mmCIF file of C-alpha atoms in Angstrom:
data_model
loop_
_atom_site.group_PDB
_atom_site.id
_atom_site.type_symbol
_atom_site.label_atom_id
_atom_site.label_comp_id
_atom_site.label_asym_id
_atom_site.label_seq_id
_atom_site.Cartn_x
_atom_site.Cartn_y
_atom_site.Cartn_z
ATOM 1 C CA MET A 1 0.111 -0.142 -0.157
ATOM 2 C CA ASN A 2 1.332 3.294 -1.378
ATOM 3 C CA VAL A 3 1.389 5.046 2.147
ATOM 4 C CA SER A 4 3.153 7.957 3.510
ATOM 5 C CA VAL A 5 4.493 7.046 7.217
ATOM 6 C CA VAL A 6 6.429 9.117 9.244
ATOM 7 C CA PRO A 7 9.042 7.386 12.030
ATOM 8 C CA PHE A 8 6.816 6.822 14.762
ATOM 9 C CA ALA A 9 7.925 8.494 18.415
ATOM 10 C CA ASN A 10 7.757 7.303 22.082
ATOM 11 C CA ASN A 11 4.891 10.138 22.148
ATOM 12 C CA THR A 12 2.643 8.760 19.042
ATOM 13 C CA PRO A 13 -0.840 8.998 20.419
ATOM 14 C CA LEU A 14 -2.735 6.254 20.063
ATOM 15 C CA CYS A 15 -5.561 7.018 17.257
ATOM 16 C CA TYR A 16 -2.263 7.344 15.206
ATOM 17 C CA SER A 17 -0.458 4.202 15.941
ATOM 18 C CA ILE A 18 -1.706 2.580 13.601
ATOM 19 C CA ASN A 19 -2.689 5.177 10.196
ATOM 20 C CA ASN A 20 -0.445 7.767 11.020
ATOM 21 C CA PRO A 21 -0.924 11.174 9.056
ATOM 22 C CA PRO A 22 -0.154 12.219 5.825
ATOM 23 C CA PHE A 23 -1.272 9.754 3.073
ATOM 24 C CA LYS A 24 -0.275 9.503 -0.285
ATOM 25 C CA ILE A 25 -2.729 7.541 -1.445
ATOM 26 C CA LYS A 26 -6.761 8.382 -2.534
ATOM 27 C CA TYR A 27 -9.555 6.456 -3.603
ATOM 28 C CA THR A 28 -12.174 7.719 -6.072
ATOM 29 C CA VAL A 29 -15.129 6.550 -3.358
ATOM 30 C CA ALA A 30 -13.559 8.930 -0.806
ATOM 31 C CA SER A 31 -12.896 12.092 -3.040
ATOM 32 C CA ALA A 32 -14.477 15.713 -1.689
ATOM 33 C CA TYR A 33 -17.529 15.589 -4.530
ATOM 34 C CA PHE A 34 -18.873 12.219 -2.895
ATOM 35 C CA SER A 35 -18.382 13.505 0.579
ATOM 36 C CA SER A 36 -20.363 16.881 -0.980
ATOM 37 C CA ILE A 37 -22.542 15.377 -2.902
ATOM 38 C CA PHE A 38 -24.160 13.063 -0.224
ATOM 39 C CA THR A 39 -23.746 15.922 2.901
ATOM 40 C CA ALA A 40 -25.586 18.107 0.530
ATOM 41 C CA LEU A 41 -28.352 15.692 -0.066
ATOM 42 C CA GLY A 42 -28.881 13.612 3.358
ATOM 43 C CA LEU A 43 -29.320 17.585 4.868
ATOM 44 C CA THR A 44 -31.687 18.411 2.646
ATOM 45 C CA SER A 45 -33.664 15.771 2.588
ATOM 46 C CA ASN A 46 -33.846 15.468 6.441
ATOM 47 C CA LEU A 47 -34.927 19.359 6.331
ATOM 48 C CA ILE A 48 -37.926 18.840 4.212
ATOM 49 C CA ALA A 49 -38.596 15.265 6.089
ATOM 50 C CA PHE A 50 -38.733 17.622 9.099
ATOM 51 C CA VAL A 51 -41.323 20.259 7.930
ATOM 52 C CA VAL A 52 -43.726 17.147 6.908
ATOM 53 C CA LEU A 53 -43.382 15.532 10.045
ATOM 54 C CA ILE A 54 -44.039 19.119 12.159
ATOM 55 C CA LYS A 55 -47.492 19.616 9.592
ATOM 56 C CA SER A 56 -48.866 16.061 10.181
ATOM 57 C CA PHE A 57 -47.977 15.920 13.697
ATOM 58 C CA GLN A 58 -50.388 18.548 14.034
ATOM 59 C CA ARG A 59 -53.599 17.898 12.153
ATOM 60 C CA THR A 60 -53.053 14.175 12.967
ATOM 61 C CA HIS A 61 -55.256 12.377 15.561
ATOM 62 C CA SER A 62 -53.402 10.654 18.801
ATOM 63 C CA ARG A 63 -53.089 6.849 17.123
ATOM 64 C CA SER A 64 -50.644 8.019 14.391
ATOM 65 C CA ARG A 65 -48.391 10.893 17.233
ATOM 66 C CA SER A 66 -46.337 7.578 18.426
ATOM 67 C CA PHE A 67 -45.422 6.497 15.521
ATOM 68 C CA LEU A 68 -44.458 10.308 13.970
ATOM 69 C CA ILE A 69 -42.139 10.644 17.331
ATOM 70 C CA PHE A 70 -40.746 7.769 16.837
ATOM 71 C CA LEU A 71 -39.779 9.337 12.420
ATOM 72 C CA GLY A 72 -39.113 12.282 14.122
ATOM 73 C CA GLY A 73 -36.452 11.022 16.112
ATOM 74 C CA LEU A 74 -34.910 9.098 12.892
ATOM 75 C CA VAL A 75 -34.671 12.285 10.946
ATOM 76 C CA VAL A 76 -33.365 14.225 13.484
ATOM 77 C CA THR A 77 -30.509 11.955 14.087
ATOM 78 C CA ASP A 78 -29.909 11.258 10.109
ATOM 79 C CA PHE A 79 -29.277 14.993 10.096
ATOM 80 C CA MET A 80 -26.650 15.496 12.872
ATOM 81 C CA GLY A 81 -25.060 12.212 11.567
ATOM 82 C CA LEU A 82 -24.786 14.192 8.332
ATOM 83 C CA LEU A 83 -24.079 17.392 9.649
ATOM 84 C CA VAL A 84 -21.446 16.135 11.933
ATOM 85 C CA THR A 85 -19.588 14.122 10.202
ATOM 86 C CA GLY A 86 -19.944 15.273 7.010
ATOM 87 C CA SER A 87 -18.865 18.308 7.843
ATOM 88 C CA ILE A 88 -15.428 17.144 9.190
ATOM 89 C CA VAL A 89 -14.451 15.366 6.107
ATOM 90 C CA ILE A 90 -15.720 17.972 3.792
ATOM 91 C CA SER A 91 -13.167 20.516 6.159
ATOM 92 C CA PHE A 92 -10.321 18.361 5.507
ATOM 93 C CA HIS A 93 -10.769 17.742 1.750
ATOM 94 C CA VAL A 94 -11.340 21.941 1.133
ATOM 95 C CA THR A 95 -8.339 22.735 3.847
ATOM 96 C CA HIS A 96 -6.107 19.652 3.565
ATOM 97 C CA PHE A 97 -5.592 20.472 7.789
ATOM 98 C CA ASN A 98 -2.664 18.063 9.784
ATOM 99 C CA TRP A 99 -4.377 16.039 11.827
ATOM 100 C CA ARG A 100 -1.509 15.749 13.853
ATOM 101 C CA ARG A 101 -0.993 19.299 14.256
ATOM 102 C CA LEU A 102 -5.073 20.367 14.575
ATOM 103 C CA ASP A 103 -5.659 16.911 17.465
ATOM 104 C CA PRO A 104 -2.274 16.207 18.819
ATOM 105 C CA ASN A 105 -4.324 14.841 21.967
ATOM 106 C CA CYS A 106 -6.791 12.334 19.523
ATOM 107 C CA HIS A 107 -9.575 14.213 21.031
ATOM 108 C CA PHE A 108 -11.374 15.323 17.653
ATOM 109 C CA CYS A 109 -10.208 12.221 16.122
ATOM 110 C CA ASN A 110 -12.125 10.143 19.282
ATOM 111 C CA PHE A 111 -15.034 12.610 18.990
ATOM 112 C CA MET A 112 -15.314 11.779 15.423
ATOM 113 C CA GLY A 113 -15.145 7.977 15.783
ATOM 114 C CA MET A 114 -17.935 8.104 18.572
ATOM 115 C CA SER A 115 -20.250 10.518 15.871
ATOM 116 C CA MET A 116 -19.219 6.808 13.491
ATOM 117 C CA VAL A 117 -20.769 4.586 15.837
ATOM 118 C CA PHE A 118 -23.535 6.524 17.932
ATOM 119 C CA TYR A 119 -25.499 7.705 14.399
ATOM 120 C CA GLY A 120 -24.865 4.555 12.600
ATOM 121 C CA LEU A 121 -26.411 2.118 15.480
ATOM 122 C CA CYS A 122 -29.145 4.642 16.015
ATOM 123 C CA PRO A 123 -31.583 4.484 12.767
ATOM 124 C CA LEU A 124 -31.275 0.204 13.328
ATOM 125 C CA MET A 125 -32.094 0.659 16.756
ATOM 126 C CA LEU A 126 -34.983 3.147 16.618
ATOM 127 C CA GLY A 127 -36.385 0.804 13.326
ATOM 128 C CA ALA A 128 -36.300 -1.900 15.560
ATOM 129 C CA ALA A 129 -38.306 0.314 18.451
ATOM 130 C CA MET A 130 -40.743 1.563 15.297
ATOM 131 C CA ALA A 131 -41.165 -1.979 14.454
ATOM 132 C CA MET A 132 -42.401 -2.783 18.576
ATOM 133 C CA GLU A 133 -44.052 -0.015 18.591
ATOM 134 C CA ARG A 134 -46.231 -0.891 15.214
ATOM 135 C CA PHE A 135 -46.518 -4.556 16.932
ATOM 136 C CA ILE A 136 -48.186 -3.342 20.382
ATOM 137 C CA GLY A 137 -49.869 -1.025 18.519
ATOM 138 C CA ILE A 138 -51.709 -3.661 15.759
ATOM 139 C CA ASN A 139 -51.603 -6.784 18.105
ATOM 140 C CA CYS A 140 -52.374 -5.367 21.396
ATOM 141 C CA PRO A 141 -54.128 -1.719 20.526
ATOM 142 C CA PHE A 142 -55.947 -1.335 23.554
ATOM 143 C CA ALA A 143 -52.892 -2.375 25.803
ATOM 144 C CA ARG A 144 -51.558 0.521 23.378
ATOM 145 C CA PHE A 145 -52.923 3.179 24.576
ATOM 146 C CA THR A 146 -52.340 2.521 28.171
ATOM 147 C CA SER A 147 -48.585 1.416 27.581
ATOM 148 C CA MET A 148 -47.783 3.705 24.837
ATOM 149 C CA PRO A 149 -48.479 7.347 25.442
ATOM 150 C CA LYS A 150 -46.315 10.089 24.210
ATOM 151 C CA SER A 151 -43.915 10.680 26.951
ATOM 152 C CA ARG A 152 -43.628 7.115 26.911
ATOM 153 C CA THR A 153 -42.813 7.462 22.875
ATOM 154 C CA VAL A 154 -40.526 9.931 23.761
ATOM 155 C CA SER A 155 -38.273 8.477 26.196
ATOM 156 C CA MET A 156 -37.976 5.305 24.486
ATOM 157 C CA VAL A 157 -36.142 7.507 21.664
ATOM 158 C CA LEU A 158 -33.829 9.028 24.232
ATOM 159 C CA MET A 159 -33.324 5.425 25.296
ATOM 160 C CA VAL A 160 -32.118 4.528 22.519
ATOM 161 C CA TRP A 161 -29.966 7.266 22.085
ATOM 162 C CA LEU A 162 -28.952 6.645 25.587
ATOM 163 C CA ILE A 163 -27.586 3.089 24.659
ATOM 164 C CA ALA A 164 -25.809 4.449 21.189
ATOM 165 C CA GLY A 165 -24.235 6.515 23.002
ATOM 166 C CA CYS A 166 -22.768 4.213 26.010
ATOM 167 C CA ILE A 167 -21.875 1.819 22.936
ATOM 168 C CA ALA A 168 -19.874 4.496 21.463
ATOM 169 C CA LEU A 169 -18.595 5.695 24.424
ATOM 170 C CA LEU A 170 -16.584 1.641 24.992
ATOM 171 C CA PRO A 171 -13.608 2.425 23.114
ATOM 172 C CA LEU A 172 -12.603 5.835 26.119
ATOM 173 C CA THR A 173 -12.641 2.814 28.602
ATOM 174 C CA GLY A 174 -10.275 0.542 26.810
ATOM 175 C CA ILE A 175 -13.076 -1.742 24.643
ATOM 176 C CA GLY A 176 -11.992 -0.835 21.439
ATOM 177 C CA SER A 177 -10.253 2.223 20.351
ATOM 178 C CA TYR A 178 -9.893 4.376 17.920
ATOM 179 C CA HIS A 179 -7.692 5.484 14.898
ATOM 180 C CA MET A 180 -7.190 7.576 11.913
ATOM 181 C CA GLN A 181 -8.765 5.835 9.008
ATOM 182 C CA ILE A 182 -7.102 5.595 5.277
ATOM 183 C CA PRO A 183 -7.453 8.740 3.198
ATOM 184 C CA GLY A 184 -6.860 10.500 6.491
ATOM 185 C CA SER A 185 -10.287 11.996 6.356
ATOM 186 C CA TRP A 186 -12.024 10.429 8.666
ATOM 187 C CA CYS A 187 -11.777 7.690 12.536
ATOM 188 C CA PHE A 188 -13.752 4.995 13.164
ATOM 189 C CA PHE A 189 -12.597 2.384 15.468
ATOM 190 C CA ASN A 190 -9.948 -0.287 14.950
ATOM 191 C CA ILE A 191 -11.303 -3.201 13.182
ATOM 192 C CA GLY A 192 -9.430 -5.793 14.647
ATOM 193 C CA SER A 193 -8.765 -9.198 15.485
ATOM 194 C CA GLU A 194 -7.318 -9.404 18.732
ATOM 195 C CA GLY A 195 -8.607 -8.415 21.757
ATOM 196 C CA ASN A 196 -10.695 -5.805 22.399
ATOM 197 C CA ASN A 197 -10.839 -4.412 19.187
ATOM 198 C CA LEU A 198 -12.538 -8.188 18.459
ATOM 199 C CA ALA A 199 -14.892 -7.597 20.956
ATOM 200 C CA PHE A 200 -15.901 -4.322 20.163
ATOM 201 C CA SER A 201 -16.459 -4.714 16.371
ATOM 202 C CA LEU A 202 -18.299 -7.653 17.102
ATOM 203 C CA LEU A 203 -20.839 -6.126 19.388
ATOM 204 C CA PHE A 204 -20.622 -2.850 16.606
ATOM 205 C CA SER A 205 -21.679 -5.894 13.960
ATOM 206 C CA LEU A 206 -24.075 -7.637 16.093
ATOM 207 C CA VAL A 207 -26.171 -4.837 17.720
ATOM 208 C CA GLY A 208 -26.926 -3.897 14.208
ATOM 209 C CA LEU A 209 -27.783 -6.878 12.076
ATOM 210 C CA MET A 210 -29.762 -7.764 16.110
ATOM 211 C CA SER A 211 -31.665 -4.245 15.402
ATOM 212 C CA ILE A 212 -32.563 -5.071 11.639
ATOM 213 C CA ALA A 213 -33.849 -9.107 12.654
ATOM 214 C CA VAL A 214 -35.515 -7.976 15.049
ATOM 215 C CA SER A 215 -37.226 -5.496 12.601
ATOM 216 C CA PHE A 216 -37.828 -8.116 10.370
ATOM 217 C CA LEU A 217 -39.176 -10.687 12.886
ATOM 218 C CA LEU A 218 -42.102 -8.224 14.413
ATOM 219 C CA ASN A 219 -42.986 -6.214 11.001
ATOM 220 C CA THR A 220 -43.778 -9.878 9.218
ATOM 221 C CA VAL A 221 -46.068 -10.495 12.266
ATOM 222 C CA SER A 222 -47.803 -6.898 11.926
ATOM 223 C CA VAL A 223 -48.309 -7.203 8.919
ATOM 224 C CA VAL A 224 -49.866 -10.879 8.206
ATOM 225 C CA THR A 225 -52.457 -9.624 11.754
ATOM 226 C CA LEU A 226 -52.940 -6.704 9.272
ATOM 227 C CA ILE A 227 -53.583 -8.731 6.578
ATOM 228 C CA ARG A 228 -56.043 -10.664 8.301
ATOM 229 C CA VAL A 229 -58.237 -7.451 9.665
ATOM 230 C CA CYS A 230 -58.108 -5.781 6.628
ATOM 231 C CA CYS A 231 -58.999 -8.175 4.423
ATOM 232 C CA GLY A 232 -61.584 -9.851 7.304
ATOM 233 C CA GLN A 233 -65.509 -9.692 6.330
ATOM 234 C CA ASP A 234 -67.075 -6.944 8.768
ATOM 235 C CA SER A 235 -68.027 -4.188 7.477
ATOM 236 C CA THR A 236 -68.440 -2.142 10.794
ATOM 237 C CA GLN A 237 -64.157 -2.638 10.952
ATOM 238 C CA ARG A 238 -62.623 0.608 11.596
ATOM 239 C CA ARG A 239 -60.738 2.929 9.226
ATOM 240 C CA ARG A 240 -57.130 0.853 8.938
ATOM 241 C CA ASP A 241 -55.940 3.455 6.694
ATOM 242 C CA HIS A 242 -53.520 5.415 8.734
ATOM 243 C CA GLU A 243 -52.725 1.574 10.178
ATOM 244 C CA ILE A 244 -51.374 -0.089 6.113
ATOM 245 C CA GLU A 245 -49.803 3.205 5.453
ATOM 246 C CA MET A 246 -47.060 3.118 8.596
ATOM 247 C CA MET A 247 -46.422 -0.372 7.925
ATOM 248 C CA VAL A 248 -45.788 0.698 4.582
ATOM 249 C CA GLN A 249 -43.507 2.976 5.379
ATOM 250 C CA LEU A 250 -41.830 1.438 8.070
ATOM 251 C CA ILE A 251 -40.934 -2.059 5.814
ATOM 252 C CA LEU A 252 -39.793 0.477 3.652
ATOM 253 C CA ILE A 253 -37.102 1.687 5.837
ATOM 254 C CA MET A 254 -36.153 -1.508 7.071
ATOM 255 C CA VAL A 255 -35.903 -2.456 3.357
ATOM 256 C CA ILE A 256 -33.619 0.258 2.584
ATOM 257 C CA ALA A 257 -31.345 -0.562 6.059
ATOM 258 C CA SER A 258 -31.238 -3.668 5.355
ATOM 259 C CA ILE A 259 -29.799 -3.039 1.715
ATOM 260 C CA CYS A 260 -27.689 -0.382 2.901
ATOM 261 C CA TRP A 261 -26.198 -1.495 6.457
ATOM 262 C CA CYS A 262 -26.031 -5.444 5.907
ATOM 263 C CA PRO A 263 -22.688 -5.279 3.628
ATOM 264 C CA LEU A 264 -20.726 -3.119 6.047
ATOM 265 C CA LEU A 265 -22.181 -5.129 9.357
ATOM 266 C CA VAL A 266 -21.071 -8.186 8.079
ATOM 267 C CA PHE A 267 -18.038 -7.176 6.139
ATOM 268 C CA ILE A 268 -16.592 -5.641 9.703
ATOM 269 C CA ALA A 269 -17.727 -9.148 11.807
ATOM 270 C CA GLN A 270 -16.697 -11.575 8.962
ATOM 271 C CA THR A 271 -12.845 -9.591 9.097
ATOM 272 C CA VAL A 272 -12.272 -9.910 12.479
ATOM 273 C CA LEU A 273 -13.474 -13.247 12.632
ATOM 274 C CA SER A 274 -11.298 -14.258 9.445
ATOM 275 C CA GLY A 275 -8.500 -12.753 11.158
ATOM 276 C CA GLU A 276 -7.507 -11.605 7.771
ATOM 277 C CA GLY A 277 -6.222 -8.028 6.978
ATOM 278 C CA LEU A 278 -8.566 -4.973 6.765
ATOM 279 C CA LYS A 279 -9.115 -4.295 3.288
ATOM 280 C CA ILE A 280 -9.586 -0.616 3.346
ATOM 281 C CA LYS A 281 -11.163 -0.440 -0.422
ATOM 282 C CA TYR A 282 -13.798 -2.546 0.584
ATOM 283 C CA LEU A 283 -14.724 -1.056 4.626
ATOM 284 C CA LEU A 284 -14.685 2.788 2.419
ATOM 285 C CA LEU A 285 -16.922 1.684 -0.584
ATOM 286 C CA TRP A 286 -19.907 -0.281 1.890
ATOM 287 C CA LEU A 287 -19.284 2.753 4.292
ATOM 288 C CA ARG A 288 -20.527 4.912 1.133
ATOM 289 C CA PHE A 289 -23.857 2.248 0.811
ATOM 290 C CA ALA A 290 -24.764 2.512 4.443
ATOM 291 C CA THR A 291 -24.561 6.643 4.061
ATOM 292 C CA TRP A 292 -27.718 6.336 1.513
ATOM 293 C CA ASN A 293 -29.534 4.918 4.530
ATOM 294 C CA GLN A 294 -29.256 8.731 5.890
ATOM 295 C CA ILE A 295 -30.190 9.975 2.298
ATOM 296 C CA LEU A 296 -32.844 7.900 1.522
ATOM 297 C CA ASP A 297 -34.957 7.317 4.751
ATOM 298 C CA PRO A 298 -35.947 10.733 5.135
ATOM 299 C CA TRP A 299 -38.139 10.227 1.128
ATOM 300 C CA VAL A 300 -39.512 7.053 2.599
ATOM 301 C CA TYR A 301 -42.426 9.198 4.602
ATOM 302 C CA ILE A 302 -41.894 12.650 1.970
ATOM 303 C CA LEU A 303 -43.557 10.259 -1.061
ATOM 304 C CA PHE A 304 -45.297 7.357 0.495
ATOM 305 C CA ARG A 305 -48.370 8.931 2.365
ATOM 306 C CA ARG A 306 -51.809 8.888 1.714
ATOM 307 C CA ALA A 307 -51.826 12.673 1.146
ATOM 308 C CA VAL A 308 -49.535 12.078 -1.977
ATOM 309 C CA PHE A 309 -50.576 9.448 -3.144
ATOM 310 C CA LYS A 310 -54.610 11.202 -3.623
ATOM 311 C CA ARG A 311 -52.940 13.866 -5.716
ATOM 312 C CA ILE A 312 -51.053 11.463 -8.063
ATOM 313 C CA TYR A 313 -54.348 9.312 -8.522
ATOM 314 C CA PRO A 314 -57.104 11.946 -7.727
ATOM 315 C CA ARG A 315 -59.785 10.069 -9.583
ATOM 316 C CA LEU A 316 -59.807 6.601 -6.893
ATOM 317 C CA ASN A 317 -62.534 6.982 -4.730
ATOM 318 C CA TRP A 318 -60.834 7.553 -1.766
ATOM 319 C CA SER A 319 -63.974 7.949 0.624
ATOM 320 C CA ARG A 320 -64.309 4.717 1.399
ATOM 321 C CA GLY A 321 -63.716 2.851 4.801
ATOM 322 C CA SER A 322 -60.141 1.094 4.180
ATOM 323 C CA ILE A 323 -57.227 1.254 1.337
ATOM 324 C CA MET A 324 -58.484 -2.832 0.666
ATOM 325 C CA THR A 325 -61.795 -1.798 -0.335
ATOM 326 C CA LEU A 326 -60.569 0.056 -3.450
ATOM 327 C CA TYR A 327 -59.485 -3.105 -5.143
ATOM 328 C CA PRO A 328 -62.149 -5.818 -4.396
ATOM 329 C CA SER A 329 -60.752 -8.183 -6.159
ATOM 330 C CA VAL A 330 -57.080 -8.351 -4.556
ATOM 331 C CA ARG A 331 -59.145 -8.230 -1.304
ATOM 332 C CA ASP A 332 -60.819 -11.400 -2.233
ATOM 333 C CA THR A 333 -57.589 -12.643 -3.168
ATOM 334 C CA VAL A 334 -55.730 -11.696 0.016
ATOM 335 C CA ARG A 335 -58.672 -13.013 1.597
ATOM 336 C CA ARG A 336 -58.317 -16.574 0.241
ATOM 337 C CA PHE A 337 -54.335 -16.807 0.874
ATOM 338 C CA THR A 338 -54.581 -15.753 4.879
ATOM 339 C CA ARG A 339 -57.731 -18.011 4.823
ATOM 340 C CA SER A 340 -55.630 -21.049 3.349
ATOM 341 C CA SER A 341 -52.364 -20.592 5.060
ATOM 342 C CA LEU A 342 -53.694 -19.285 8.674
ATOM 343 C CA GLY A 343 -57.361 -21.170 8.224
ATOM 344 C CA SER A 344 -56.526 -23.389 11.359
ATOM 345 C CA THR A 345 -56.122 -20.064 13.885
ATOM 346 C CA LEU A 346 -58.901 -17.897 12.699
ATOM 347 C CA ASP A 347 -62.413 -18.479 14.336
ATOM 348 C CA PRO A 348 -65.036 -19.216 11.939
ATOM 349 C CA ASP A 349 -66.838 -15.845 12.171
ATOM 350 C CA GLU A 350 -63.463 -14.090 10.523
ATOM 351 C CA THR A 351 -63.335 -16.739 7.215
ATOM 352 C CA GLY A 352 -66.906 -16.497 6.886
ATOM 353 C CA GLU A 353 -67.861 -20.096 7.483
ATOM 354 C CA PRO A 354 -70.830 -21.043 8.677
ATOM 355 C CA ARG A 355 -70.942 -22.949 11.998
ATOM 356 C CA ASN A 356 -72.135 -26.035 12.432
ATOM 357 C CA SER A 357 -75.626 -25.872 14.744
ATOM 358 C CA ASN A 358 -76.980 -28.974 16.027
ATOM 359 C CA VAL A 359 -80.388 -27.231 16.143
ATOM 360 C CA THR A 360 -82.987 -28.125 12.804
ATOM 361 C CA PRO A 361 -84.337 -24.787 11.263
ATOM 362 C CA PRO A 362 -88.078 -24.414 11.956
ATOM 363 C CA SER A 363 -89.104 -24.901 8.660
ATOM 364 C CA SER A 364 -87.848 -28.559 8.548
ATOM 365 C CA LEU A 365 -90.176 -28.997 11.853
ATOM 366 C CA LYS A 366 -93.468 -31.061 11.304
ATOM 367 C CA PRO A 367 -96.320 -29.992 13.146
ATOM 368 C CA PRO A 368 -97.340 -31.935 16.580
ATOM 369 C CA ALA A 369 -99.980 -34.622 15.966
ATOM 370 C CA PRO A 370 -103.553 -33.421 16.984
ATOM 371 C CA SER A 371 -104.131 -34.986 20.420
ATOM 372 C CA PRO A 372 -107.541 -36.809 20.314
#
């Protein structure tokens, strides 16, 4: 690797002990153009989503506000993550400052490494928390009103931030360590296969993968339950358009997070478990993939809303009770599918099948014989 290395002194700070700036090597994926474009797109997208969320929160009913609070926490997290990390990377590319002179004690490098870990884990953990909120709201609707008030939702968002912050602080306690990364514009934890570096690398990877797995499991159960309810034959069922809209948004958030983050998380786990050397080119590539998550997340709520669909397709009769009733053929197909796959768990009244009765119809009863 073509890297210019300054001879180490006995007092070399820990963050420069592996990769010592300045570096001559450059990768296209780590250029100033990529950083500037990604940061500008992400900040603009999250600002638009935040304005839309505030307007929606003011006019929506209470049943959707918990989900909107989670979405607001996700938007704020993505915005701050891009603002903090993007400003540091862009400043380096513009000014080419010397890390060793600007940050001789590694405080600035540690701050950026903590920011990368914190703002990386928060979206994944918030996705799992949102899946849990929707699972409770759809499967236990009465328990949700008593156990998930607005203050409880805010507490859950703050708890996610606290857990992610505690994980980000672990390298400062000796479990792992933050180091300067090639090409010298950013700091991250040392992805190593020995000792505490191995433990922290696996912790970061497993927390992210477990958050995605929990989201997938809970969302799958919620979708199956929602399909059964929406495709039921009870004409008096309450409107569920807002729940369908939220589940569509949540599923898209989960899919985007999985596509963007799984390559990086799997790459970190595979690297430390195999004991092979870190391939910096792939690390930078998968890191750019993960950055797309913060750019695409806000557009899920901006675009995939019922109000947007009304403007795109105004001729559709949106006044009916549920989105599923707009397409009776689709509703009947889904009902037959759920009846065949879940028939053993459905109540006869839900499937529409008549109950067996031992009572003889009145028309079949013969009049009693006249008494003599």
